[in-house]
Short mmCIF file of C-alpha atoms and ligand atoms in Angstrom, two decimals:
data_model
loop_
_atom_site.label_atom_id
_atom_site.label_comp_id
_atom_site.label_asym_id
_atom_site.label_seq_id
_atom_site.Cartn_x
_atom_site.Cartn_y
_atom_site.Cartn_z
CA UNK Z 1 0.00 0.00 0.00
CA UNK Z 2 0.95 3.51 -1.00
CA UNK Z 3 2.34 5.82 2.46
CA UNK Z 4 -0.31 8.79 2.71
CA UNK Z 5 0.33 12.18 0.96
CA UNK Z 6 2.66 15.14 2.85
CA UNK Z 7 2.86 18.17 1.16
CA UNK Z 8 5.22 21.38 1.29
CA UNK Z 9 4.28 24.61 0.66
CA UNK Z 10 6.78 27.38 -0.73
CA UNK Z 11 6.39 31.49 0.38
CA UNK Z 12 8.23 34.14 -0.79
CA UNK Z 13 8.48 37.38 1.91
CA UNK Z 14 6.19 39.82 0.41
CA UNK Z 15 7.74 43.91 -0.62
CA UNK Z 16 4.68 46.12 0.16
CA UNK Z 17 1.03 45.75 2.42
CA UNK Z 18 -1.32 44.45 -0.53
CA UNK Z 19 0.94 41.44 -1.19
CA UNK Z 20 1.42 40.78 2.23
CA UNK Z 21 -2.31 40.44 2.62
CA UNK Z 22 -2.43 38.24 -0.15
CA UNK Z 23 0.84 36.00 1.09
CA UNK Z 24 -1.12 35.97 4.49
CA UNK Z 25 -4.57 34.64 3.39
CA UNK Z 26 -2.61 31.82 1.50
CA UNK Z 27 -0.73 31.00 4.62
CA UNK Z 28 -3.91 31.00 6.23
CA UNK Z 29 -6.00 28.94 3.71
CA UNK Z 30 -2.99 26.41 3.41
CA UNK Z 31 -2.01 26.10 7.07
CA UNK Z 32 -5.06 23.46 7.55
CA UNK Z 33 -3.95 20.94 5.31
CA UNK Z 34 -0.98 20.29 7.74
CA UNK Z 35 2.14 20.49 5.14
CA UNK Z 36 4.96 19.09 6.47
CA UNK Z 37 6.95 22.45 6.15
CA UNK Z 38 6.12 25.31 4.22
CA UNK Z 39 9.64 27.70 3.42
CA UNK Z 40 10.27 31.12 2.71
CA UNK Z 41 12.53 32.30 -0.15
CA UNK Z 42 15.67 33.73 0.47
CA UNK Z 43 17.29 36.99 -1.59
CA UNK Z 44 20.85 38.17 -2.20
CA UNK Z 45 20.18 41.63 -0.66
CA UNK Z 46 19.97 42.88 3.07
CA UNK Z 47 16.12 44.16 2.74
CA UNK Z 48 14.95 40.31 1.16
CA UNK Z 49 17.11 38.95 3.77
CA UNK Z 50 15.52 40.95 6.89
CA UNK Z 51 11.65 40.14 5.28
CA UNK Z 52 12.42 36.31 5.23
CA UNK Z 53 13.12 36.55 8.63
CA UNK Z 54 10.21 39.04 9.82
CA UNK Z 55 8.05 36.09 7.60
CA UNK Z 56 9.66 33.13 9.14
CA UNK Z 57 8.88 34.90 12.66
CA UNK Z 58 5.29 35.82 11.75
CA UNK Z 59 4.54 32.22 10.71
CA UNK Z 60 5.91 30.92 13.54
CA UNK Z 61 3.92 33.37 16.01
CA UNK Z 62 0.70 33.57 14.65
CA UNK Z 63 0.70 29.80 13.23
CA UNK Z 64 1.65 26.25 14.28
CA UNK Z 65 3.26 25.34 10.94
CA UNK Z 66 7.02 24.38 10.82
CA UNK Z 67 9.02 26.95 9.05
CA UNK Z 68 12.39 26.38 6.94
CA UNK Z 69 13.78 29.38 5.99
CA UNK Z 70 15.70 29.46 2.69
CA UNK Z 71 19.75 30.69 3.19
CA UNK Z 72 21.60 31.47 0.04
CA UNK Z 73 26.03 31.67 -0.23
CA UNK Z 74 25.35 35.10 -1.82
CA UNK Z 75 26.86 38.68 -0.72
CA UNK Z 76 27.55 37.39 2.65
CA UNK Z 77 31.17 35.82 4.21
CA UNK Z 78 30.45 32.54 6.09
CA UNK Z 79 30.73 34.31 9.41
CA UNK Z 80 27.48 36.00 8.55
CA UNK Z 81 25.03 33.35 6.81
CA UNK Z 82 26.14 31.08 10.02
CA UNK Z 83 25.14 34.37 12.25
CA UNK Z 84 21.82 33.95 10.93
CA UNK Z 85 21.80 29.96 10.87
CA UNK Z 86 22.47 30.60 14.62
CA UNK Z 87 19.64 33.19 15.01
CA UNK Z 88 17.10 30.57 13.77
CA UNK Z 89 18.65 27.97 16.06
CA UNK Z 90 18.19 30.05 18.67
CA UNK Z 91 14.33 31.40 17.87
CA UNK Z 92 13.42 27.39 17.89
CA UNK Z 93 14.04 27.02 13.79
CA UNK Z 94 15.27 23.51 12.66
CA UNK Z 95 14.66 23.07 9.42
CA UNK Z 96 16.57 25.23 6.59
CA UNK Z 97 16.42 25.03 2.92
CA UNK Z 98 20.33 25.93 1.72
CA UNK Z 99 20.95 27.40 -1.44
CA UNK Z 100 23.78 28.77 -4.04
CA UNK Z 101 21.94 31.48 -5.01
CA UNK Z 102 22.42 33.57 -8.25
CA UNK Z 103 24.08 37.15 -9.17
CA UNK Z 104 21.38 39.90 -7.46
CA UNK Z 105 20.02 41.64 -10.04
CA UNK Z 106 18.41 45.20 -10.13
CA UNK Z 107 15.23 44.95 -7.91
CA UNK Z 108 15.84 42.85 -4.83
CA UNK Z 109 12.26 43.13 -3.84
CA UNK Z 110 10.76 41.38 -6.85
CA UNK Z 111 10.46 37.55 -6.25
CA UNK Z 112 12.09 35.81 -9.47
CA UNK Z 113 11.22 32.34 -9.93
CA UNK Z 114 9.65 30.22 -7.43
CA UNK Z 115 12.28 29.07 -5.25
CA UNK Z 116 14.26 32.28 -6.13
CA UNK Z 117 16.53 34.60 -5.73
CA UNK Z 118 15.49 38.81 -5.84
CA UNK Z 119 16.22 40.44 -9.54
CA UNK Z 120 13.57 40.50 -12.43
CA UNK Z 121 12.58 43.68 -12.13
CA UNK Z 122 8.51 44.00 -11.86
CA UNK Z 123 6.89 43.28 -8.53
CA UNK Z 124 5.64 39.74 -7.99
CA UNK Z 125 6.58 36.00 -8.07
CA UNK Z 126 10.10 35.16 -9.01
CA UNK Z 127 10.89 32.31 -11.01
CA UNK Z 128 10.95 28.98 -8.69
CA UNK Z 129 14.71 28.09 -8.99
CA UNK Z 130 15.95 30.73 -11.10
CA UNK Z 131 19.03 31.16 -12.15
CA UNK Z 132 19.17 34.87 -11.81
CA UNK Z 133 18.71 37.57 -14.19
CA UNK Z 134 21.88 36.85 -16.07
CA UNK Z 135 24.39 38.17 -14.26
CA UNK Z 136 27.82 34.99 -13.60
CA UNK Z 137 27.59 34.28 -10.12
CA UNK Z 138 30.78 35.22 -7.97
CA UNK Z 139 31.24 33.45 -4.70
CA UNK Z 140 32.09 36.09 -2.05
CA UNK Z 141 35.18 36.18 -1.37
CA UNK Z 142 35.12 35.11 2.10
CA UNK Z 143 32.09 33.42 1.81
CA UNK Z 144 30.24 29.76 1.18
CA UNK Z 145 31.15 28.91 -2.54
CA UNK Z 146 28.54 26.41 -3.58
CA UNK Z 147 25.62 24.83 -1.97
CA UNK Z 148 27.19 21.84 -0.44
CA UNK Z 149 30.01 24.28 1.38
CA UNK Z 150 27.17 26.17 2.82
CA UNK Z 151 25.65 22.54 3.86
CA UNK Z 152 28.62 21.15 5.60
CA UNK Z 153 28.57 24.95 7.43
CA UNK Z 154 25.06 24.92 8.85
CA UNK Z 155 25.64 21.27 9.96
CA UNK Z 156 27.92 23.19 12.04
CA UNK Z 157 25.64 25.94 13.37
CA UNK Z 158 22.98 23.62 14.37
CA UNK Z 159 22.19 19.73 14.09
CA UNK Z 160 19.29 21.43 11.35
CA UNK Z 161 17.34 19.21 9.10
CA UNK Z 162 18.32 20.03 5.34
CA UNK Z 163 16.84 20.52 2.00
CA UNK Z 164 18.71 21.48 -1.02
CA UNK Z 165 17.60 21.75 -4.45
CA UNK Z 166 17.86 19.11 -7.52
CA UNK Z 167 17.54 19.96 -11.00
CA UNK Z 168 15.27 17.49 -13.06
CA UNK Z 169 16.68 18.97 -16.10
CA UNK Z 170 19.79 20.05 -14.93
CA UNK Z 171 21.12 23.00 -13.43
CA UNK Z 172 21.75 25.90 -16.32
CA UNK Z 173 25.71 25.86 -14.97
CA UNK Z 174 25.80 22.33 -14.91
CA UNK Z 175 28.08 20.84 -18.02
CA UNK Z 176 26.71 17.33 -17.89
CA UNK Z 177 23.75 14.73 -16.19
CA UNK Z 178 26.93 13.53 -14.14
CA UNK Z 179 28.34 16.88 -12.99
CA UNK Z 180 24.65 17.63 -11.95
CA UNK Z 181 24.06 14.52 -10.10
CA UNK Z 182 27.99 14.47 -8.89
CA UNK Z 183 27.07 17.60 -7.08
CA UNK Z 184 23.77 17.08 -5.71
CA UNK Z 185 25.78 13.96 -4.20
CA UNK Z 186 28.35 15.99 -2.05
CA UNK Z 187 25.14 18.03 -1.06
CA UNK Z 188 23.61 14.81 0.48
CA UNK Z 189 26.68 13.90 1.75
CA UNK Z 190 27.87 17.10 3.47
CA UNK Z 191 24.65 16.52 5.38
CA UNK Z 192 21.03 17.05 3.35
CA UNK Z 193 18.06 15.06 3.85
CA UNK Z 194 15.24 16.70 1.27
CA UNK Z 195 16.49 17.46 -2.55
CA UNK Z 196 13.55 19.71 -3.68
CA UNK Z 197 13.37 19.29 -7.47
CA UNK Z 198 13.31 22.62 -9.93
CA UNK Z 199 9.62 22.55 -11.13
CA UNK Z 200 8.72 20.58 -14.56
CA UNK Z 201 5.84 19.61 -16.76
CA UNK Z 202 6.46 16.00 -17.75
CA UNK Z 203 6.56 13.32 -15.26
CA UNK Z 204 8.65 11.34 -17.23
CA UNK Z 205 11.27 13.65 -16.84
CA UNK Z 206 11.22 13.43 -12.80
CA UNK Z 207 10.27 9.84 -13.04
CA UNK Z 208 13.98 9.01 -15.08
CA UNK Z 209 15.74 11.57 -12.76
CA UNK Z 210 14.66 9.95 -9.31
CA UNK Z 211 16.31 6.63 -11.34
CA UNK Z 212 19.22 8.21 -11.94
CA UNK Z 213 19.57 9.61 -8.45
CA UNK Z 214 19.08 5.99 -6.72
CA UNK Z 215 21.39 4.39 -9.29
CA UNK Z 216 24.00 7.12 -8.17
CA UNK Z 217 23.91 6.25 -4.77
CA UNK Z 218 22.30 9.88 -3.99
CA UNK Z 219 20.21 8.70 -0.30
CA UNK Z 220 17.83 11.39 -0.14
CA UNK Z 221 14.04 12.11 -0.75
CA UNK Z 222 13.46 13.20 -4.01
CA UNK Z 223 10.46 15.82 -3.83
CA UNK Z 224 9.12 17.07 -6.98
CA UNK Z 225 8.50 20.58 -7.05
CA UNK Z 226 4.98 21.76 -8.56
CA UNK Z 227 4.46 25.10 -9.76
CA UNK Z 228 0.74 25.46 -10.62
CA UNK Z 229 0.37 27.98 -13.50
CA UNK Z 230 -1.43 31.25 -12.08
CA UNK Z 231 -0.45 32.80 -15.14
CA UNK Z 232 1.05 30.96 -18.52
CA UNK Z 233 3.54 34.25 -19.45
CA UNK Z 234 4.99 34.75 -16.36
CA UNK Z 235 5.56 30.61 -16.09
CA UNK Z 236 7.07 31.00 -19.60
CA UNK Z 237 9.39 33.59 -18.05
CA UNK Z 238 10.34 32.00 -15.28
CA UNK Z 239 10.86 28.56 -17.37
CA UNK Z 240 13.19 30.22 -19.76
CA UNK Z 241 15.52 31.63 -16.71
CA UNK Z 242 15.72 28.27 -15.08
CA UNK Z 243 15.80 26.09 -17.73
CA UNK Z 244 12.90 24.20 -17.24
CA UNK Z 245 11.05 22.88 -20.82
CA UNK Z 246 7.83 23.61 -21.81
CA UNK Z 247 6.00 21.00 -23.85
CA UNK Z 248 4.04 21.78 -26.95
CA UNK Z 249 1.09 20.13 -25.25
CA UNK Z 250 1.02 22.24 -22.46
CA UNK Z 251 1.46 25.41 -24.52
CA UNK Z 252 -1.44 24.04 -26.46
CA UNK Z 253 -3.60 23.76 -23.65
CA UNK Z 254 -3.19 27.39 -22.68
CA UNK Z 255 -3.54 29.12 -26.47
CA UNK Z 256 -6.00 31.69 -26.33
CA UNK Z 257 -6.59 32.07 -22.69
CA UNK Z 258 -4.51 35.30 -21.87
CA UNK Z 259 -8.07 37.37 -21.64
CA UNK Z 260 -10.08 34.58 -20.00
CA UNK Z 261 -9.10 33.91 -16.52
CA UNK Z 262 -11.52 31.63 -15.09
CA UNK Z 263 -10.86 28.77 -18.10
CA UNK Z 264 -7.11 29.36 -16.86
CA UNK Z 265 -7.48 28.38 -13.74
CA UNK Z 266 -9.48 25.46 -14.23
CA UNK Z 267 -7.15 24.16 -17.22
CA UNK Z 268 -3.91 24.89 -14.75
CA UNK Z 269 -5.65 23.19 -11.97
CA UNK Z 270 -6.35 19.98 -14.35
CA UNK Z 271 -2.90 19.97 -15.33
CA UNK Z 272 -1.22 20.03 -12.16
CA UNK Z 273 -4.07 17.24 -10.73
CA UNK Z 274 -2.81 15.14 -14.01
CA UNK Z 275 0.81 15.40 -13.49
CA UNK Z 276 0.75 14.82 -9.38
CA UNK Z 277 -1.66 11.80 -10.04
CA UNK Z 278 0.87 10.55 -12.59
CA UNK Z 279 3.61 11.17 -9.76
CA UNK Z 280 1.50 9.20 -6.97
CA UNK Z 281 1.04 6.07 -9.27
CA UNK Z 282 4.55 5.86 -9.54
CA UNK Z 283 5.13 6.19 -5.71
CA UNK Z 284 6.15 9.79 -4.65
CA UNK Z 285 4.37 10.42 -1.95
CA UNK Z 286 6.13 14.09 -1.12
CA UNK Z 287 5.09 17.08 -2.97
CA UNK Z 288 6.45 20.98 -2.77
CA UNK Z 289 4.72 23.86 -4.04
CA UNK Z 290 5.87 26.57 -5.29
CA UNK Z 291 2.84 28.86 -4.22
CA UNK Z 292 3.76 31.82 -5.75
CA UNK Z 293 1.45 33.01 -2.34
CA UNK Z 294 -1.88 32.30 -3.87
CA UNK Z 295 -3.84 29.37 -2.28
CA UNK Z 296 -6.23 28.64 -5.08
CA UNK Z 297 -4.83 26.17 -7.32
CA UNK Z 298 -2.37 24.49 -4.99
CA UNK Z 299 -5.27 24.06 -2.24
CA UNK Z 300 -7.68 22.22 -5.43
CA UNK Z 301 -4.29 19.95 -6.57
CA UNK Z 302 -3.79 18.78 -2.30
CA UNK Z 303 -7.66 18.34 -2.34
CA UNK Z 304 -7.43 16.12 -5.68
CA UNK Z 305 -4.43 14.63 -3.56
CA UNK Z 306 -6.85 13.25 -0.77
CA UNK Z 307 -5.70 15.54 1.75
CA UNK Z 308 -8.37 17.54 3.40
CA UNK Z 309 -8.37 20.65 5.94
CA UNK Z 310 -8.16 19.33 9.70
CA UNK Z 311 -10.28 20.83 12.08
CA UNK Z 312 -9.18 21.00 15.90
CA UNK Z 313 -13.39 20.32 17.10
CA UNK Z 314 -13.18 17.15 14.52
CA UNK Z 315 -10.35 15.64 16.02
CA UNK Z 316 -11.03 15.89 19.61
CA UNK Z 317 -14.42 13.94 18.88
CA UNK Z 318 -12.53 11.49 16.96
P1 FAD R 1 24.66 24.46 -6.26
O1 FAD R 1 24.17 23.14 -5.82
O2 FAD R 1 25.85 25.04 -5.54
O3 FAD R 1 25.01 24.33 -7.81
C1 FAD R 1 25.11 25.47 -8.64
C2 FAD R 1 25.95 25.16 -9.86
O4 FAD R 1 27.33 25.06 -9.50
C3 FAD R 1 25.59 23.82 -10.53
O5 FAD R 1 25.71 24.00 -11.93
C4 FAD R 1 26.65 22.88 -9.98
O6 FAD R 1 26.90 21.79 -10.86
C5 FAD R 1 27.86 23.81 -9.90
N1 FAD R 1 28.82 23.40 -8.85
C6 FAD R 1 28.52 22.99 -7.60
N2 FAD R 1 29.65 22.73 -6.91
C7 FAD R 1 30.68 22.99 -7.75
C8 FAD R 1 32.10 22.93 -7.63
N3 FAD R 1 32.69 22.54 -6.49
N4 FAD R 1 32.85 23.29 -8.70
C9 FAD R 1 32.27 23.70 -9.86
N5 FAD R 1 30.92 23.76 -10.03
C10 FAD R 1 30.15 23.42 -8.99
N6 FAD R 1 17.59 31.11 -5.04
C11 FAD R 1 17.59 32.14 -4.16
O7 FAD R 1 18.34 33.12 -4.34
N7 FAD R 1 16.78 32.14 -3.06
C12 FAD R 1 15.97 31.11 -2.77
O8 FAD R 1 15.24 31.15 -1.77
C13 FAD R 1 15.94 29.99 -3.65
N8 FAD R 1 15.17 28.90 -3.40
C14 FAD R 1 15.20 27.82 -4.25
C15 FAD R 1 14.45 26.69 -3.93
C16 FAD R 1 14.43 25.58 -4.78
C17 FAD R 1 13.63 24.37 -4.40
C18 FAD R 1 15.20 25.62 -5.98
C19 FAD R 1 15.17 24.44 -6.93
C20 FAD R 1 15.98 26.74 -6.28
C21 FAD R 1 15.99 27.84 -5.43
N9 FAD R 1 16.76 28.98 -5.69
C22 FAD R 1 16.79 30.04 -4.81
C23 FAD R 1 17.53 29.10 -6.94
C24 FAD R 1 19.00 28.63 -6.78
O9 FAD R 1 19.68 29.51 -5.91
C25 FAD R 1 19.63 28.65 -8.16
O10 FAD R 1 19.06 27.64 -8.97
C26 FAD R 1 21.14 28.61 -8.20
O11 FAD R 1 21.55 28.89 -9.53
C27 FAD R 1 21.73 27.26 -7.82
O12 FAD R 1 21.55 26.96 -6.51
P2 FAD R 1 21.94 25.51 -5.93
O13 FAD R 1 21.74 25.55 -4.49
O14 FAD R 1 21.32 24.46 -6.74
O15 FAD R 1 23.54 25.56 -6.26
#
């Protein structure tokens, strides 16, 4: 028998009052369904930096959901990222998602893609895993170079559960399948649990990498990450930074809907329900979502998943 459903849910700290509303009511819609963890997005820049934490606090104050706050190698020596590893520690945190990062870009309030560093320029979601707006990443110079340095430091800050992220389709940087895999290896090894996959359309393409990561000896869960498609540009966007493909299908499916909202959401709610059914029959049982802070279509894919809101009055009569 299949093990039941546990779901993530992915925030990014919001840059003015209307989108924190919006970010909040998501949280607040989501929190029921009991993820496992939900994380907040990290940027490059001090202001990004100082709202992840204010929205790590907030959830943790005003909610009972586990928070993992996303850390990045970027701008900052290693004295400082394990300064704020510490901080967490200390505020009852035990659970951080570590990152590269990419080369901040111009606007470190806009979120780039989901799973993202600051940079695109317009307000709103950044691109789940980006890989920046361009610009060659530099380590600092006194800083964590890559994402399984900053691993083996936190390990040392904290005995903190880890996620990192995995790249389905490989990382942009990444020469070749075995470089990718070689280094999500020495992140697993320096001391990660979770690899949280870039987002993708066809489950094939998860399906053959989760292969490829057991035949490499990577021992880690595997947790495909689901962006549901508020809207089909901005995905296209985001897609094109990351290097995430886009099948002709799926750009089929959304011709002619850029005016018609409501036919939108229910075709990017069928298509996310498809490819996460696909996913369970082959036996993941872990999902992340890259909200983008809207609740909608990532509360109708969890329903479609089986899970359902728990009430406190239910399950003291039960
Ligand atoms: P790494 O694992 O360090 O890999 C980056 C590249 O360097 C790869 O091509 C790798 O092969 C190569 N490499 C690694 N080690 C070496 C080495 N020793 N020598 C040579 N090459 C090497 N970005 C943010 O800024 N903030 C976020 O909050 C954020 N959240 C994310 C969440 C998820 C789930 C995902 C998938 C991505 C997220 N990103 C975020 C984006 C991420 O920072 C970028 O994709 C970045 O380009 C790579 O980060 P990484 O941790 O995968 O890097």
């Amino acid at each position: 028998m299949s093990k039941a459903v546990t779901v993530s849910f992915e925030f990014f700290p919001p840059s003015d009052a209307a989108m924190a509303d919006q970010l909040w009511s998501a949280v607040l819609r989501l929190a029921p369904l009991r993820p496992r963890f939900v994380s907040v997005t990290y940027g490059a820049d001090g202001s990004t930096r100082s709202r992840t934490h204010d929205l790590v606090m907030r959830i943790r104050r005003e909610t009972d959901l586990l928070v993992a706050p996303h850390l990045t190698c970027v701008g900052a020596p290693r004295e400082e990222v394990i300064g704020i590893a510490r901080d967490y520690w200390r505020c009852g945190v035990r659970h951080l998602v570590a990152l590269r990062g990419d080369a901040p870009a111009s606007d470190p309030a806009a979120p780039s893609t989901p799973g993202a560093t600051p940079g695109t320029g317009a307000p709103g979601p950044k691109a789940p895993g980006s890989a920046g707006a361009g610009c060659r990443y530099q380590p600092h110079p006194g800083g964590f170079a890559f994402a399984s340095d900053l691993v083996g430091g936190l390990k040392s800050a904290g005995e903190f559960e880890i996620s990192v992220a995995a790249y389905p389709e490989g990382h942009p940087e990444s020469g070749s399948v075995e470089a990718d895999l070689a280094n999500l290896k020495r992140k697993i090894d320096a001391g990660a649990t979770r690899a949280i996959t870039q987002f993708f359309f066809d489950p094939e393409v998860f399906l053959r990498y989760r292969d490829r990561c057991a035949a490499s000896g990577v021992a880690a869960s595997i947790v495909p990450g689901i962006l549901p498609i508020t809207r089909f540009p901005q995905m296209l966007r985001f897609a094109e930074r990351c290097g995430a493909s886009v099948p002709a299908w799926l750009r089929r499916r959304f011709e002619g809907l850029d005016e018609d909202p409501e036919t939108r959401r229910m075709i990017a709610a069928h298509v996310a329900i498809e490819q996460v059914q696909l996913l369970r029959q082959h036996g993941v049982d872990e999902f992340h979502f890259y909200t983008l802070n809207r609740a909608e279509l990532t509360y109708a894919i969890c329903h479609a998943l089986g899970l359902r809101p728990w009430v406190f009055e239910e399950a003291q009569v039960a």
